[in-house]
Amino acid sequence: MSHRHVHADPRGLMSRVISTLNPESKRRDWLSLLLLALLPSVAVAQSLQVTYGDKGVQTLSFNGQTLADVGTNPSDNFHIWHMKATDMAGNTSTDSQSGWGESNNGTSWDASSSTETYYFNWGSIATKFVQNNNQLDMIVTETNNASSGLIFDGAEIYPLVLHFPQDPKNFNGYTQYAITTTGPGVSVADFGSGVVSVVLPDESQPMYTGWKQAGANAYSPLMTSTAPDGLATFLPHNDRPVQPGTSFTYTVSLRFAAANTTPNASDAYTSFAQTYPSQMTWADHRLIGTAYLASSPQGSSDKTQPGGFPTNPRRYFNDASVDVTTSAGLQAFQNRMLAVAQANVVNTRAMNGQGVITWDLEGEQYPQDTSYVCSPDQVATVAPEMESTVLDPQSPYQGQRLDDAYFGIMTGAGLRVGVCLRPQVFTLSGNGQASQNFLTSNDQIIANLEKKAAYANSRWGVTVFYVDSTVDTNGGTLDPAIFQKLITDYPSFLFIPEESTPRYYAYTAPFYSFIFHTDIGTDASVYNYYPNAFGANLVNDASQATLNSYLPALTQQVSKGDILMGLVDYWQDNDPILASIYASAGVSAPPVTTPPVVAPPVSNDPPDTSSDVPPATTTPKHHRRPRS
């Protein structure tokens, strides 16, 4: 009988037990009282069964299925692998007892407390096993002796190996990491006949947990306070130092649950949210329009070489006939660009959108991955035609800078405006080549992004920023602390980073790509620690058939707060569908509590477009899609 059934009908269970033991028991009160006293121990009978040997867990089974048996698999026994220590000057210790757990002064097993202790010349590591129903806690205490002369940075502990009946869902035979500086220390292994989560209840320290691949369908719960051995360079490498004369204690839990359920990890989620509280205040979740002014050159393997047209070097409108080298050609280009701004207004209003991100203000003179310049503070140097003075005497914007007029049309119509930023530095060489140069420290990246964002905001009133290529030189996602600093300094801005980790939801609206990956939106697990989390999902000109097939799922995500992004520089076939999604989700503009930040006033008001209708559906020459 399962634990669930025992709790469902305790009176029925008691009468069945009494009847089995003694048919006359109904007349014998003492036996009834005795059985009532025994009943709680029956009712809480656990599905998790653990036995211990002389070095930790000997066997472990759940719901009658054996998952660990050291007798059958001796190499699965408790062991400590990679360790790290530094001397007081910060140099990595080369002593074997500082780098490898199995090089030690001895170990001991205390059966009375279920504790395995390793002894070293610098201190000790004790791991205590405590079972509470279907939860097995492993409490680790790292003690650094006062006289060690070392700072102990952490140890990689493998307490046991679980042999699952099948590879857990979505593991695909790979080690799974949960790193507390980027997301909650919770990793769920769904093995078909049951589910087990490895959980770090206290998220306040830089720790690693997860599942270390240990053979076919076999994984060891990972528990370490230093970067695991062989950790990819693109993942965060952290230590949790223990100073001489101090100790550090942490707990890792294995929590088991029946199939098709999820073990409770609310303590870990609460701790993570308290350690990294959400700073998001963006209240408007209506659609955001996207506008692409150019298209990058194709087929070039050298991303540093320009690929512009002779008279249209930045490839605006992907049109070789554009000529910005003559006065007449420049005036025609300016009028065309201002018409795009007007279309942005009309189409965004038609979808009740909140604003427009212009992806490539500076054009796209270079191949991907250099193509998106994303440096608005360099527009005058990189794309001087966008800084040109409007020439047409019939234009209400004559005498203004073209880019000022472009954004002024949108902000003057009450829309928010956005641009693209990159954490890299766009650099033009004297020979016409260009590159996106990576910065190496958080402070440098923060200063670079804040410089660009502040320029765009102070000049054009930009408050929405798509942040492209949020990776470091190793391809790893940037430290979320970067965006924590950005949103702290600019709390009224919305940052949409291309790459992200779970902690990003505290500071940003992470980017999704429906168009390329059929992303639906914010993963349900994120709401466990950031209940108001949301992201921004790029739809653009995705296949209409695909879009229609995902309408219920996208509508549900929009109702939860996710933002969809669609083309507005022309009326695209998907735009009415996006508008219908928002209507079905019941999402409207939030109440205005503070005046929006807008660009400085221009000398002439833009023409009134409130009565305009969306232009006819057309496919322009520049069929724009950002990089996948």
CSV table of N, CA, C and O in Angstrom, one decimal, residues 254-360:
chain,number,residue,atom,x,y,z
A,254,LEU,N,18.8,15.2,-1.5
A,254,LEU,CA,18.2,14.4,-2.6
A,254,LEU,C,16.7,14.2,-2.2
A,254,LEU,O,16.4,13.7,-1.1
A,255,ARG,N,15.8,14.6,-3.1
A,255,ARG,CA,14.4,14.6,-2.7
A,255,ARG,C,13.6,13.8,-3.8
A,255,ARG,O,13.7,14.2,-5.0
A,256,PHE,N,13.0,12.7,-3.3
A,256,PHE,CA,12.4,11.8,-4.2
A,256,PHE,C,10.9,12.0,-4.3
A,256,PHE,O,10.3,12.4,-3.3
A,257,ALA,N,10.3,11.8,-5.4
A,257,ALA,CA,8.8,11.9,-5.6
A,257,ALA,C,8.3,10.9,-6.6
A,257,ALA,O,9.1,10.4,-7.4
A,258,ALA,N,7.0,10.6,-6.6
A,258,ALA,CA,6.5,9.7,-7.5
A,258,ALA,C,6.6,10.2,-9.0
A,258,ALA,O,6.8,11.4,-9.2
A,259,ALA,N,6.4,9.3,-9.9
A,259,ALA,CA,6.4,9.7,-11.3
A,259,ALA,C,5.4,10.8,-11.6
A,259,ALA,O,4.3,10.9,-11.0
A,260,ASN,N,5.7,11.7,-12.5
A,260,ASN,CA,4.9,12.8,-13.0
A,260,ASN,C,4.6,13.8,-11.9
A,260,ASN,O,3.6,14.5,-12.0
A,261,THR,N,5.4,13.9,-10.9
A,261,THR,CA,5.4,14.9,-9.9
A,261,THR,C,6.8,15.5,-9.8
A,261,THR,O,7.7,15.0,-10.4
A,262,THR,N,6.9,16.6,-9.0
A,262,THR,CA,8.1,17.3,-8.8
A,262,THR,C,8.4,17.4,-7.4
A,262,THR,O,7.5,18.0,-6.6
A,263,PRO,N,9.5,17.0,-6.9
A,263,PRO,CA,9.8,17.2,-5.4
A,263,PRO,C,9.8,18.7,-5.0
A,263,PRO,O,10.2,19.5,-5.8
A,264,ASN,N,9.5,18.9,-3.8
A,264,ASN,CA,9.4,20.3,-3.3
A,264,ASN,C,10.8,20.9,-3.2
A,264,ASN,O,11.6,20.3,-2.5
A,265,ALA,N,11.0,22.1,-3.8
A,265,ALA,CA,12.3,22.8,-3.6
A,265,ALA,C,12.0,24.2,-3.2
A,265,ALA,O,12.8,25.1,-3.6
A,266,SER,N,10.9,24.5,-2.6
A,266,SER,CA,10.5,25.9,-2.3
A,266,SER,C,11.5,26.6,-1.4
A,266,SER,O,11.7,27.8,-1.5
A,267,ASP,N,12.2,25.8,-0.5
A,267,ASP,CA,13.2,26.5,0.3
A,267,ASP,C,14.3,27.0,-0.5
A,267,ASP,O,14.8,28.1,-0.3
A,268,ALA,N,14.8,26.3,-1.5
A,268,ALA,CA,15.9,26.7,-2.4
A,268,ALA,C,15.4,27.9,-3.2
A,268,ALA,O,16.2,28.9,-3.4
A,269,TYR,N,14.2,27.8,-3.8
A,269,TYR,CA,13.7,28.9,-4.6
A,269,TYR,C,13.6,30.2,-3.8
A,269,TYR,O,13.9,31.3,-4.3
A,270,THR,N,13.0,30.1,-2.6
A,270,THR,CA,12.9,31.2,-1.7
A,270,THR,C,14.3,31.8,-1.4
A,270,THR,O,14.5,33.1,-1.4
A,271,SER,N,15.2,31.0,-1.1
A,271,SER,CA,16.6,31.5,-0.7
A,271,SER,C,17.2,32.2,-1.9
A,271,SER,O,17.9,33.2,-1.8
A,272,PHE,N,17.0,31.6,-3.1
A,272,PHE,CA,17.6,32.2,-4.3
A,272,PHE,C,17.0,33.6,-4.6
A,272,PHE,O,17.7,34.6,-4.8
A,273,ALA,N,15.7,33.7,-4.4
A,273,ALA,CA,15.0,35.0,-4.7
A,273,ALA,C,15.4,36.0,-3.6
A,273,ALA,O,15.4,37.2,-3.9
A,274,GLN,N,15.7,35.6,-2.4
A,274,GLN,CA,16.1,36.5,-1.3
A,274,GLN,C,17.6,36.9,-1.6
A,274,GLN,O,17.9,38.1,-1.3
A,275,THR,N,18.4,36.0,-2.1
A,275,THR,CA,19.8,36.3,-2.4
A,275,THR,C,19.9,37.3,-3.6
A,275,THR,O,20.7,38.2,-3.6
A,276,TYR,N,19.1,37.0,-4.6
A,276,TYR,CA,19.1,37.8,-5.8
A,276,TYR,C,17.6,38.3,-6.1
A,276,TYR,O,17.0,37.8,-7.0
A,277,PRO,N,17.2,39.3,-5.3
A,277,PRO,CA,15.8,39.7,-5.5
A,277,PRO,C,15.5,40.4,-6.8
A,277,PRO,O,16.4,41.1,-7.4
A,278,SER,N,14.3,40.3,-7.3
A,278,SER,CA,14.0,40.9,-8.6
A,278,SER,C,14.0,42.4,-8.5
A,278,SER,O,13.5,43.0,-7.5
A,279,GLN,N,14.6,43.1,-9.5
A,279,GLN,CA,14.6,44.5,-9.5
A,279,GLN,C,13.8,45.1,-10.7
A,279,GLN,O,13.8,46.3,-11.0
A,280,MET,N,13.0,44.2,-11.3
A,280,MET,CA,12.2,44.6,-12.5
A,280,MET,C,11.0,45.4,-12.1
A,280,MET,O,10.2,45.0,-11.2
A,281,THR,N,10.8,46.5,-12.7
A,281,THR,CA,9.6,47.4,-12.5
A,281,THR,C,8.9,47.7,-13.8
A,281,THR,O,7.9,48.4,-13.7
A,282,TRP,N,9.3,47.1,-14.9
A,282,TRP,CA,8.6,47.4,-16.2
A,282,TRP,C,7.2,46.9,-16.2
A,282,TRP,O,7.0,45.7,-16.1
A,283,ALA,N,6.3,47.8,-16.3
A,283,ALA,CA,4.9,47.4,-16.2
A,283,ALA,C,4.1,47.1,-17.5
A,283,ALA,O,3.0,46.5,-17.5
A,284,ASP,N,4.6,47.6,-18.6
A,284,ASP,CA,3.9,47.5,-19.9
A,284,ASP,C,4.4,46.3,-20.6
A,284,ASP,O,5.6,46.1,-20.9
A,285,HIS,N,3.5,45.4,-20.8
A,285,HIS,CA,3.8,44.1,-21.5
A,285,HIS,C,3.1,44.0,-22.8
A,285,HIS,O,3.0,42.8,-23.4
A,286,ARG,N,2.8,45.1,-23.4
A,286,ARG,CA,2.2,45.1,-24.8
A,286,ARG,C,3.3,44.8,-25.8
A,286,ARG,O,4.5,44.8,-25.5
A,287,LEU,N,2.9,44.5,-27.0
A,287,LEU,CA,3.8,44.1,-28.1
A,287,LEU,C,4.9,45.2,-28.3
A,287,LEU,O,4.6,46.4,-28.1
A,288,ILE,N,6.1,44.8,-28.7
A,288,ILE,CA,7.1,45.7,-29.1
A,288,ILE,C,7.4,45.4,-30.6
A,288,ILE,O,7.6,44.3,-31.0
A,289,GLY,N,7.4,46.5,-31.3
A,289,GLY,CA,7.6,46.4,-32.8
A,289,GLY,C,9.1,46.3,-33.0
A,289,GLY,O,10.0,46.8,-32.2
A,290,THR,N,9.5,45.7,-34.2
A,290,THR,CA,10.9,45.7,-34.6
A,290,THR,C,11.0,46.3,-36.0
A,290,THR,O,10.1,46.2,-36.8
A,291,ALA,N,12.1,47.1,-36.1
A,291,ALA,CA,12.4,47.7,-37.4
A,291,ALA,C,13.8,47.4,-37.8
A,291,ALA,O,14.7,47.6,-37.0
A,292,TYR,N,14.0,47.0,-39.1
A,292,TYR,CA,15.3,46.7,-39.6
A,292,TYR,C,15.6,47.6,-40.8
A,292,TYR,O,14.8,47.6,-41.8
A,293,LEU,N,16.6,48.4,-40.7
A,293,LEU,CA,16.8,49.4,-41.7
A,293,LEU,C,17.8,49.0,-42.8
A,293,LEU,O,17.9,49.6,-43.9
A,294,ALA,N,18.4,47.8,-42.6
A,294,ALA,CA,19.4,47.4,-43.6
A,294,ALA,C,19.5,45.9,-43.6
A,294,ALA,O,18.8,45.2,-42.8
A,295,SER,N,20.4,45.3,-44.4
A,295,SER,CA,20.6,43.9,-44.4
A,295,SER,C,22.1,43.6,-44.7
A,295,SER,O,22.7,44.3,-45.5
A,296,SER,N,22.7,42.7,-43.9
A,296,SER,CA,24.1,42.5,-44.0
A,296,SER,C,24.5,41.7,-45.3
A,296,SER,O,23.7,41.0,-45.8
A,297,PRO,N,25.8,42.0,-45.7
A,297,PRO,CA,26.3,41.2,-46.9
A,297,PRO,C,26.4,39.8,-46.6
A,297,PRO,O,26.7,39.3,-45.5
A,298,GLN,N,26.1,39.0,-47.6
A,298,GLN,CA,26.1,37.5,-47.5
A,298,GLN,C,27.3,36.9,-48.2
A,298,GLN,O,27.8,37.5,-49.2
A,299,GLY,N,27.7,35.7,-47.8
A,299,GLY,CA,28.6,34.9,-48.5
A,299,GLY,C,30.1,35.2,-48.2
A,299,GLY,O,31.0,34.6,-48.8
A,300,SER,N,30.4,36.2,-47.3
A,300,SER,CA,31.7,36.5,-47.0
A,300,SER,C,32.2,35.8,-45.8
A,300,SER,O,31.5,35.7,-44.7
A,301,SER,N,33.4,35.2,-45.8
A,301,SER,CA,33.9,34.4,-44.7
A,301,SER,C,34.7,35.3,-43.8
A,301,SER,O,35.1,35.0,-42.7
A,302,ASP,N,35.0,36.5,-44.3
A,302,ASP,CA,35.8,37.5,-43.5
A,302,ASP,C,34.9,38.6,-43.0
A,302,ASP,O,34.5,39.5,-43.7
A,303,LYS,N,34.5,38.5,-41.7
A,303,LYS,CA,33.5,39.4,-41.1
A,303,LYS,C,34.1,40.8,-40.9
A,303,LYS,O,33.4,41.6,-40.4
A,304,THR,N,35.4,41.0,-41.1
A,304,THR,CA,36.0,42.3,-40.9
A,304,THR,C,35.9,43.2,-42.1
A,304,THR,O,36.1,44.4,-42.1
A,305,GLN,N,35.6,42.5,-43.3
A,305,GLN,CA,35.6,43.3,-44.6
A,305,GLN,C,34.3,43.9,-44.9
A,305,GLN,O,33.3,43.3,-44.7
A,306,PRO,N,34.3,45.2,-45.3
A,306,PRO,CA,33.0,45.8,-45.6
A,306,PRO,C,32.4,45.2,-46.9
A,306,PRO,O,33.1,44.7,-47.8
A,307,GLY,N,31.1,45.2,-46.9
A,307,GLY,CA,30.4,44.6,-48.1
A,307,GLY,C,29.2,45.5,-48.5
A,307,GLY,O,28.2,45.0,-49.0
A,308,GLY,N,29.4,46.8,-48.4
A,308,GLY,CA,28.4,47.7,-48.8
A,308,GLY,C,28.3,47.9,-50.3
A,308,GLY,O,29.1,47.5,-51.1
A,309,PHE,N,27.2,48.6,-50.7
A,309,PHE,CA,27.0,48.9,-52.1
A,309,PHE,C,27.8,50.2,-52.4
A,309,PHE,O,28.1,51.0,-51.5
A,310,PRO,N,28.2,50.4,-53.6
A,310,PRO,CA,29.1,51.6,-53.9
A,310,PRO,C,28.5,52.9,-53.5
A,310,PRO,O,29.3,53.7,-52.9
A,311,THR,N,27.3,53.2,-53.7
A,311,THR,CA,26.7,54.4,-53.3
A,311,THR,C,25.8,54.3,-52.0
A,311,THR,O,25.2,55.3,-51.6
A,312,ASN,N,25.8,53.1,-51.4
A,312,ASN,CA,25.0,52.9,-50.2
A,312,ASN,C,25.8,51.9,-49.3
A,312,ASN,O,25.5,50.8,-49.1
A,313,PRO,N,26.9,52.4,-48.8
A,313,PRO,CA,27.9,51.6,-48.1
A,313,PRO,C,27.3,50.9,-46.9
A,313,PRO,O,27.8,49.8,-46.5
A,314,ARG,N,26.3,51.4,-46.2
A,314,ARG,CA,25.8,50.8,-45.0
A,314,ARG,C,24.6,49.9,-45.4
A,314,ARG,O,23.9,49.3,-44.5
A,315,ARG,N,24.3,49.7,-46.7
A,315,ARG,CA,23.3,48.8,-47.2
A,315,ARG,C,21.9,49.0,-46.7
A,315,ARG,O,21.1,48.1,-46.4
A,316,TYR,N,21.6,50.3,-46.4
A,316,TYR,CA,20.2,50.6,-46.0
A,316,TYR,C,19.2,50.2,-47.0
A,316,TYR,O,19.4,50.3,-48.2
A,317,PHE,N,18.1,49.6,-46.5
A,317,PHE,CA,17.0,49.1,-47.3
A,317,PHE,C,17.5,47.9,-48.3
A,317,PHE,O,16.7,47.5,-49.1
A,318,ASN,N,18.7,47.5,-48.1
A,318,ASN,CA,19.2,46.4,-48.9
A,318,ASN,C,19.1,46.8,-50.4
A,318,ASN,O,18.8,45.9,-51.3
A,319,ASP,N,19.3,48.0,-50.7
A,319,ASP,CA,19.0,48.5,-52.0
A,319,ASP,C,20.2,49.2,-52.7
A,319,ASP,O,20.7,50.2,-52.2
A,320,ALA,N,20.7,48.6,-53.7
A,320,ALA,CA,21.9,49.1,-54.4
A,320,ALA,C,21.7,50.4,-55.1
A,320,ALA,O,22.6,51.2,-55.4
A,321,SER,N,20.4,50.8,-55.3
A,321,SER,CA,20.1,52.0,-56.0
A,321,SER,C,20.1,53.2,-55.1
A,321,SER,O,20.1,54.4,-55.6
A,322,VAL,N,20.1,53.0,-53.8
A,322,VAL,CA,20.2,54.2,-52.9
A,322,VAL,C,21.6,54.8,-53.1
A,322,VAL,O,22.6,54.2,-53.2
A,323,ASP,N,21.5,56.2,-53.2
A,323,ASP,CA,22.8,56.9,-53.4
A,323,ASP,C,22.9,58.0,-52.4
A,323,ASP,O,22.2,59.0,-52.5
A,324,VAL,N,23.7,57.8,-51.4
A,324,VAL,CA,23.9,58.9,-50.3
A,324,VAL,C,25.1,59.7,-50.6
A,324,VAL,O,25.5,60.5,-49.8
A,325,THR,N,25.6,59.6,-51.8
A,325,THR,CA,26.8,60.4,-52.2
A,325,THR,C,26.5,61.7,-52.9
A,325,THR,O,27.4,62.5,-53.2
A,326,THR,N,25.2,61.9,-53.3
A,326,THR,CA,24.8,63.1,-54.0
A,326,THR,C,23.7,63.8,-53.2
A,326,THR,O,23.0,63.1,-52.4
A,327,SER,N,23.5,65.1,-53.3
A,327,SER,CA,22.5,65.8,-52.6
A,327,SER,C,21.1,65.2,-52.9
A,327,SER,O,20.3,65.0,-52.0
A,328,ALA,N,20.8,65.0,-54.2
A,328,ALA,CA,19.5,64.5,-54.6
A,328,ALA,C,19.3,63.1,-54.0
A,328,ALA,O,18.2,62.8,-53.5
A,329,GLY,N,20.3,62.3,-54.1
A,329,GLY,CA,20.2,60.9,-53.6
A,329,GLY,C,20.1,60.9,-52.1
A,329,GLY,O,19.3,60.1,-51.5
A,330,LEU,N,20.8,61.8,-51.4
A,330,LEU,CA,20.7,61.8,-49.9
A,330,LEU,C,19.4,62.3,-49.5
A,330,LEU,O,18.8,61.8,-48.5
A,331,GLN,N,18.8,63.3,-50.2
A,331,GLN,CA,17.5,63.7,-49.8
A,331,GLN,C,16.4,62.6,-50.0
A,331,GLN,O,15.6,62.5,-49.2
A,332,ALA,N,16.6,61.9,-51.1
A,332,ALA,CA,15.6,60.8,-51.3
A,332,ALA,C,15.8,59.7,-50.2
A,332,ALA,O,14.8,59.2,-49.7
A,333,PHE,N,17.0,59.5,-49.8
A,333,PHE,CA,17.3,58.5,-48.7
A,333,PHE,C,16.7,59.0,-47.4
A,333,PHE,O,16.0,58.2,-46.7
A,334,GLN,N,16.8,60.3,-47.1
A,334,GLN,CA,16.2,60.8,-45.9
A,334,GLN,C,14.7,60.7,-45.9
A,334,GLN,O,14.1,60.3,-44.9
A,335,ASN,N,14.1,61.0,-47.0
A,335,ASN,CA,12.6,60.9,-47.0
A,335,ASN,C,12.2,59.5,-46.8
A,335,ASN,O,11.1,59.2,-46.2
A,336,ARG,N,12.9,58.6,-47.4
A,336,ARG,CA,12.6,57.2,-47.3
A,336,ARG,C,12.7,56.7,-45.8
A,336,ARG,O,11.9,56.0,-45.3
A,337,MET,N,13.8,57.2,-45.2
A,337,MET,CA,14.0,56.8,-43.8
A,337,MET,C,12.9,57.4,-42.9
A,337,MET,O,12.4,56.7,-42.0
A,338,LEU,N,12.5,58.6,-43.1
A,338,LEU,CA,11.4,59.2,-42.3
A,338,LEU,C,10.1,58.5,-42.6
A,338,LEU,O,9.2,58.4,-41.7
A,339,ALA,N,9.9,58.0,-43.8
A,339,ALA,CA,8.7,57.2,-44.1
A,339,ALA,C,8.6,55.9,-43.3
A,339,ALA,O,7.6,55.5,-42.9
A,340,VAL,N,9.8,55.3,-43.1
A,340,VAL,CA,9.9,54.1,-42.2
A,340,VAL,C,9.5,54.5,-40.8
A,340,VAL,O,8.7,53.8,-40.2
A,341,ALA,N,9.9,55.6,-40.3
A,341,ALA,CA,9.5,56.0,-38.9
A,341,ALA,C,8.0,56.2,-38.9
A,341,ALA,O,7.4,55.8,-37.9
A,342,GLN,N,7.4,56.8,-39.9
A,342,GLN,CA,5.9,57.0,-39.9
A,342,GLN,C,5.3,55.6,-40.0
A,342,GLN,O,4.2,55.4,-39.3
A,343,ALA,N,5.8,54.7,-40.8
A,343,ALA,CA,5.2,53.3,-40.8
A,343,ALA,C,5.3,52.6,-39.5
A,343,ALA,O,4.4,51.9,-39.0
A,344,ASN,N,6.4,52.8,-38.8
A,344,ASN,CA,6.6,52.3,-37.4
A,344,ASN,C,5.5,52.7,-36.5
A,344,ASN,O,4.9,51.9,-35.7
A,345,VAL,N,5.2,54.0,-36.6
A,345,VAL,CA,4.1,54.6,-35.7
A,345,VAL,C,2.7,53.9,-36.1
A,345,VAL,O,2.0,53.5,-35.2
A,346,VAL,N,2.4,54.0,-37.4
A,346,VAL,CA,1.1,53.5,-37.8
A,346,VAL,C,0.9,52.0,-37.5
A,346,VAL,O,-0.1,51.6,-36.9
A,347,ASN,N,1.9,51.2,-37.8
A,347,ASN,CA,1.7,49.8,-37.6
A,347,ASN,C,1.8,49.4,-36.1
A,347,ASN,O,1.1,48.5,-35.6
A,348,THR,N,2.6,50.1,-35.3
A,348,THR,CA,2.7,49.8,-33.9
A,348,THR,C,1.3,50.2,-33.2
A,348,THR,O,0.8,49.4,-32.4
A,349,ARG,N,0.8,51.3,-33.6
A,349,ARG,CA,-0.5,51.7,-33.1
A,349,ARG,C,-1.6,50.7,-33.5
A,349,ARG,O,-2.5,50.4,-32.7
A,350,ALA,N,-1.5,50.2,-34.7
A,350,ALA,CA,-2.5,49.3,-35.2
A,350,ALA,C,-2.6,48.0,-34.3
A,350,ALA,O,-3.6,47.3,-34.2
A,351,MET,N,-1.4,47.7,-33.7
A,351,MET,CA,-1.3,46.5,-32.9
A,351,MET,C,-1.4,46.8,-31.4
A,351,MET,O,-1.1,46.0,-30.6
A,352,ASN,N,-1.6,48.1,-31.1
A,352,ASN,CA,-1.7,48.5,-29.7
A,352,ASN,C,-0.3,48.2,-29.0
A,352,ASN,O,-0.3,47.8,-27.9
A,353,GLY,N,0.8,48.4,-29.8
A,353,GLY,CA,2.1,48.2,-29.2
A,353,GLY,C,2.6,49.3,-28.4
A,353,GLY,O,2.0,50.4,-28.4
A,354,GLN,N,3.6,49.0,-27.6
A,354,GLN,CA,4.1,50.1,-26.7
A,354,GLN,C,5.3,50.8,-27.3
A,354,GLN,O,5.6,51.9,-26.8
A,355,GLY,N,6.0,50.3,-28.3
A,355,GLY,CA,7.1,51.0,-28.8
A,355,GLY,C,7.8,50.1,-29.9
A,355,GLY,O,7.3,49.1,-30.3
A,356,VAL,N,9.0,50.6,-30.3
A,356,VAL,CA,9.7,50.1,-31.5
A,356,VAL,C,11.2,50.0,-31.2
A,356,VAL,O,11.8,51.0,-30.7
A,357,ILE,N,11.8,48.8,-31.4
A,357,ILE,CA,13.2,48.7,-31.4
A,357,ILE,C,13.8,48.7,-32.8
A,357,ILE,O,13.3,48.0,-33.6
A,358,THR,N,14.7,49.7,-33.0
A,358,THR,CA,15.4,49.7,-34.3
A,358,THR,C,16.7,49.0,-34.2
A,358,THR,O,17.6,49.3,-33.4
A,359,TRP,N,16.8,47.8,-34.9
A,359,TRP,CA,17.8,46.9,-34.6
A,359,TRP,C,19.2,47.4,-35.1
A,359,TRP,O,20.2,47.1,-34.6
A,360,ASP,N,19.2,48.1,-36.2
A,360,ASP,CA,20.4,48.4,-36.9
A,360,ASP,C,20.5,49.9,-37.4
A,360,ASP,O,20.6,50.2,-38.6
